[in-house]
XYZ file of C-alpha atoms in Angstrom:
360
model
C 0.000 0.000 0.000
C 1.243 3.471 -0.833
C 2.015 5.892 1.948
C -0.241 8.923 1.574
C -3.578 8.685 3.408
C -3.522 12.454 3.915
C -0.716 12.258 6.485
C 2.135 14.763 6.499
C 3.739 14.387 3.092
C 5.834 16.565 0.868
C 3.448 18.245 -1.579
C 6.040 18.258 -4.337
C 6.380 14.492 -3.954
C 2.619 14.092 -4.323
C 2.585 16.245 -7.452
C 5.352 14.220 -9.087
C 3.614 10.955 -8.188
C 0.225 11.852 -9.652
C -0.197 10.796 -13.267
C -3.538 8.959 -13.382
C -6.614 10.344 -11.592
C -10.036 8.861 -10.945
C -12.748 11.551 -10.980
C -16.174 11.313 -9.308
C -19.094 13.721 -9.860
C -22.235 13.573 -7.694
C -23.305 17.195 -7.215
C -26.937 16.778 -8.286
C -28.787 14.223 -10.402
C -26.039 12.691 -12.537
C -23.423 10.165 -11.447
C -20.192 10.610 -13.374
C -16.919 8.675 -13.170
C -13.793 9.052 -15.322
C -10.077 8.295 -15.486
C -7.648 10.949 -16.735
C -4.004 10.204 -17.554
C -1.179 12.750 -17.766
C 0.219 11.301 -20.993
C -2.826 9.868 -22.757
C -5.545 12.267 -21.659
C -9.049 11.023 -20.915
C -8.972 7.216 -20.882
C -12.621 6.448 -20.094
C -15.731 8.031 -18.654
C -19.251 6.919 -17.816
C -22.345 8.923 -16.894
C -25.610 7.781 -15.382
C -28.514 10.232 -15.547
C -31.376 10.203 -13.053
C -33.890 11.857 -15.411
C -36.229 8.857 -15.372
C -36.101 8.742 -11.564
C -37.152 12.381 -11.083
C -39.401 12.846 -14.120
C -42.662 12.024 -12.356
C -41.872 14.651 -9.682
C -41.167 17.405 -12.209
C -37.751 18.128 -10.664
C -34.894 16.709 -8.641
C -35.791 15.107 -5.284
C -32.575 15.442 -3.226
C -33.063 12.340 -1.062
C -33.746 10.129 -4.064
C -30.748 11.606 -5.866
C -28.433 10.747 -2.960
C -29.710 7.181 -2.734
C -29.277 6.655 -6.447
C -25.673 7.884 -6.331
C -25.001 5.245 -3.657
C -26.488 2.581 -5.901
C -24.574 3.533 -9.052
C -21.122 4.655 -7.929
C -19.489 1.307 -7.260
C -20.526 -0.371 -10.539
C -19.589 2.763 -12.511
C -16.103 2.855 -10.947
C -15.571 -0.809 -11.831
C -16.777 -0.187 -15.379
C -14.543 2.844 -15.889
C -11.475 1.110 -14.481
C -12.051 -1.781 -16.869
C -12.702 0.494 -19.864
C -9.563 2.511 -19.159
C -7.408 -0.591 -18.777
C -6.625 0.399 -15.196
C -6.288 -1.530 -11.977
C -6.542 -0.043 -8.514
C -2.751 0.154 -8.256
C -2.635 2.255 -11.457
C -4.656 5.087 -9.898
C -2.434 7.747 -8.327
C -5.161 9.954 -6.836
C -8.920 10.389 -6.486
C -10.775 13.639 -7.197
C -14.408 14.152 -6.218
C -16.860 17.048 -6.342
C -16.770 18.890 -3.014
C -19.274 21.590 -3.974
C -21.360 23.462 -4.804
C -24.403 21.207 -5.084
C -26.938 19.213 -3.075
C -25.407 18.436 0.304
C -26.576 14.801 0.421
C -25.420 14.056 -3.109
C -22.054 15.705 -2.417
C -21.607 13.650 0.742
C -22.078 10.411 -1.181
C -19.332 11.232 -3.663
C -17.014 12.669 -1.002
C -17.335 9.653 1.301
C -16.950 7.198 -1.560
C -13.985 9.001 -3.104
C -12.234 9.526 0.214
C -12.740 5.841 1.154
C -11.324 4.658 -2.184
C -8.284 6.902 -1.776
C -7.689 5.648 1.750
C -8.030 2.014 0.724
C -5.715 2.470 -2.240
C -3.184 4.515 -0.287
C -3.348 7.547 -2.584
C -4.124 11.255 -2.061
C -7.630 12.630 -2.542
C -8.878 16.093 -3.402
C -12.275 17.803 -3.342
C -12.918 19.722 -6.575
C -15.057 22.791 -7.217
C -17.895 21.780 -9.533
C -17.854 25.008 -11.542
C -14.083 24.899 -11.947
C -14.657 21.500 -13.512
C -17.090 23.039 -16.003
C -14.751 25.958 -16.678
C -11.851 23.620 -17.495
C -13.924 21.092 -19.474
C -12.844 22.594 -22.855
C -9.281 21.600 -21.914
C -10.326 17.988 -22.515
C -10.513 18.770 -26.235
C -7.563 18.719 -28.644
C -8.290 22.342 -29.614
C -8.034 24.051 -26.252
C -7.903 27.756 -25.391
C -4.819 29.500 -24.055
C -4.938 31.649 -20.931
C -6.195 34.292 -20.367
C -9.790 34.103 -21.576
C -13.326 35.052 -20.609
C -15.546 32.205 -19.444
C -19.329 32.187 -19.576
C -20.494 29.591 -17.071
C -24.140 28.985 -17.768
C -26.123 26.184 -16.147
C -29.179 25.433 -14.048
C -27.579 26.888 -10.955
C -25.095 29.450 -12.245
C -24.759 32.228 -14.786
C -21.370 33.916 -14.434
C -18.811 35.785 -16.484
C -15.282 35.152 -15.272
C -11.864 36.348 -16.368
C -9.574 33.324 -16.278
C -5.843 34.012 -16.077
C -4.903 30.452 -15.146
C -6.096 27.476 -13.108
C -7.447 28.962 -9.889
C -6.803 32.551 -10.960
C -10.392 33.693 -11.466
C -11.915 37.170 -11.372
C -15.710 37.334 -11.268
C -16.947 39.991 -13.682
C -20.695 39.465 -13.429
C -23.349 36.974 -12.363
C -27.085 36.490 -12.178
C -28.771 38.459 -9.418
C -31.646 35.973 -9.282
C -32.439 32.930 -11.443
C -29.644 31.343 -13.447
C -30.286 31.043 -17.176
C -30.788 27.287 -16.985
C -33.213 27.686 -14.091
C -35.153 30.267 -16.103
C -35.325 27.819 -19.021
C -36.726 25.128 -16.720
C -39.308 27.447 -15.166
C -40.451 28.751 -18.551
C -40.792 25.159 -19.739
C -42.948 24.392 -16.709
C -45.233 27.306 -17.598
C -45.598 25.767 -21.053
C -46.268 22.329 -19.532
C -43.378 20.728 -21.400
C -42.398 18.219 -18.730
C -39.009 17.353 -17.215
C -36.223 18.127 -17.971
C -37.719 21.367 -19.213
C -34.759 23.312 -20.586
C -33.809 20.956 -23.437
C -37.481 20.470 -24.335
C -38.047 24.216 -24.538
C -34.954 24.620 -26.725
C -36.181 21.903 -29.084
C -39.667 23.432 -29.274
C -38.241 26.913 -29.918
C -36.939 25.742 -33.272
C -40.538 25.279 -34.429
C -41.704 28.740 -33.365
C -42.310 31.956 -35.263
C -39.568 34.421 -34.217
C -41.611 37.446 -35.358
C -44.738 36.903 -33.270
C -43.479 37.902 -29.790
C -40.714 40.306 -28.783
C -39.509 39.513 -25.253
C -37.312 41.989 -23.310
C -33.539 41.618 -22.992
C -33.064 42.179 -19.259
C -30.373 44.564 -17.974
C -28.666 45.058 -21.354
C -29.257 48.826 -21.237
C -27.543 49.163 -17.868
C -23.773 49.295 -17.346
C -22.053 46.279 -15.896
C -21.994 42.550 -16.513
C -24.610 41.198 -14.098
C -27.665 39.270 -15.284
C -31.289 39.052 -14.180
C -33.830 36.638 -15.613
C -36.687 36.974 -13.109
C -38.366 39.753 -15.108
C -38.136 37.696 -18.289
C -39.731 34.802 -16.430
C -42.610 37.064 -15.353
C -43.017 38.365 -18.925
C -43.235 34.768 -20.128
C -45.907 33.938 -17.547
C -47.941 36.997 -18.540
C -47.756 35.966 -22.208
C -48.885 32.430 -21.392
C -51.755 33.814 -19.297
C -52.837 36.166 -22.095
C -52.939 33.281 -24.582
C -55.032 31.195 -22.190
C -57.453 34.072 -21.549
C -57.865 34.527 -25.308
C -58.867 30.887 -25.618
C -56.698 27.790 -25.581
C -52.910 27.719 -25.236
C -52.191 25.955 -28.517
C -49.076 24.084 -29.595
C -48.328 26.968 -31.957
C -48.577 29.397 -29.021
C -46.162 27.276 -26.999
C -43.640 27.099 -29.831
C -43.807 30.849 -30.462
C -43.390 31.649 -26.759
C -40.491 29.204 -26.470
C -38.849 30.814 -29.495
C -39.207 34.330 -28.092
C -37.956 33.267 -24.671
C -34.883 31.530 -26.037
C -34.111 34.473 -28.351
C -34.218 36.840 -25.376
C -31.898 34.705 -23.220
C -29.421 34.084 -26.026
C -29.351 37.756 -27.057
C -28.766 38.820 -23.461
C -25.897 36.366 -23.009
C -24.277 37.429 -26.291
C -24.486 41.145 -25.433
C -22.927 40.603 -22.016
C -20.166 38.366 -23.399
C -19.255 40.992 -25.998
C -19.165 43.632 -23.277
C -16.919 41.470 -21.080
C -14.474 40.729 -23.906
C -14.207 44.408 -24.798
C -13.839 45.455 -21.172
C -10.995 42.983 -20.585
C -9.405 43.471 -24.038
C -9.580 39.738 -24.790
C -10.715 37.772 -27.830
C -10.986 34.252 -26.435
C -14.294 33.097 -24.962
C -15.092 29.782 -23.273
C -18.680 28.696 -22.692
C -19.365 25.796 -20.359
C -22.155 24.342 -18.239
C -25.395 22.630 -19.216
C -26.846 25.536 -21.208
C -23.647 25.732 -23.302
C -25.005 22.747 -25.256
C -27.765 25.009 -26.627
C -27.196 25.128 -30.387
C -28.643 28.630 -30.852
C -26.368 30.015 -28.141
C -23.326 28.382 -29.726
C -24.185 29.717 -33.163
C -24.875 33.242 -31.887
C -21.662 33.432 -29.861
C -19.666 31.989 -32.749
C -21.035 34.662 -35.093
C -20.348 37.408 -32.538
C -16.744 36.293 -31.977
C -16.207 36.215 -35.736
C -17.213 39.882 -35.850
C -14.784 40.673 -33.048
C -11.963 38.739 -34.693
C -11.974 36.310 -31.774
C -12.661 32.676 -31.041
C -15.161 30.733 -28.931
C -14.324 27.416 -27.286
C -16.643 24.896 -25.700
C -16.594 21.247 -24.650
C -18.308 18.556 -26.680
C -22.024 18.259 -25.768
C -21.527 15.230 -23.506
C -19.162 17.306 -21.338
C -21.504 20.301 -21.088
C -23.710 18.555 -18.557
C -22.303 17.339 -15.226
C -19.702 14.604 -15.782
C -16.796 12.831 -14.159
C -14.284 13.750 -16.873
C -14.227 17.432 -15.939
C -13.723 16.539 -12.257
C -10.889 14.146 -13.096
C -9.144 16.824 -15.166
C -9.650 19.684 -12.695
C -8.471 17.401 -9.901
C -5.445 16.376 -11.940
C -4.393 20.015 -12.417
C -4.454 20.656 -8.677
C -3.066 17.301 -7.547
C -0.119 17.653 -9.926
C 0.614 20.979 -8.232
C 0.944 19.106 -4.937
C -2.468 19.960 -3.467
C -4.453 17.344 -1.568
C -6.924 17.078 1.305
C -6.534 15.615 4.762
C -8.609 12.682 5.996
C -11.572 14.835 6.955
C -14.627 14.622 4.727
C -15.939 18.096 3.921
C -18.496 19.287 1.390
C -19.464 22.841 0.486
C -23.021 23.173 -0.900
C -22.284 26.889 -1.389
C -18.781 27.742 -2.504
C -17.751 30.912 -4.378
C -15.227 29.983 -7.052
C -13.223 33.116 -6.311
C -12.172 31.518 -2.998
C -10.053 28.934 -4.841
C -6.292 29.278 -4.668
C -4.276 29.580 -7.840
C -2.178 26.778 -9.287
C 1.230 27.533 -10.710
């Protein structure tokens, strides 16, 4: 057995020793496991989604999510080790999501990851979930160079961040209320689209008439880089109510409302990204998080960066949602720098990314 276990150890020695990392993601309703190698990159990853489990409830039930992570983690780890051609003794460290997220779900991954690391005699490290998303484009062969602007856009976060390096983050703006992904889900619920609402609304928007409704672009006429989507949500509800009062809310009405809503969100995000790039005198933009898989958002940001003479980077769609690969990579970056946790098991359901320390 190797001699780490979180005891006093030279951090430089740990960094040199870490080449292959097992990553575990359990922040919400997806169980992700992956193995990342210093020389060969991502060796294998697996993701189990709990959509079917939560669908009848119309949203994530935290207790059920935690129980399902317990059920799926062990078989997923075995599957990923086999797919990556790894044995336990080949793993040099374990990285797991420490926060932010649902406290019960985080505890499952933290306890499991910490126990594996202890049993294997290797260091372990808790990873910031949003740092994982931010670094997910680094899993691709065409990766951005530092510094760049990152748009982190998901169900729980909408942030613009200047990224000078791993851990060197400067928050430029964020949502003052609902995140963009949360607004998508709530608008989808108003339209009775079912769960998960965001992707269903995006798909329906493609069938809508873009000229019928003109929804507001919130906060674009004010200085600064913060977002607010609560007013847009209210405008959507009022439009739905007006259609119902005029008769029946038809499928055409739903598609047109979805189209107008998505146009408003995408336009707002594009305007703020352009403003951030100009403010920071940068021409590289990264988009990451669940909403970054939205095809209209990708196309609009790509067109905008072309106008600015810049470039937009994003992970492949399977790495936009929560996944173990991004945790394995983010953990690898920090573990290779000699960082690791002690034997205590700690999770942080709320955790500002700006509190992270930089990595040389």
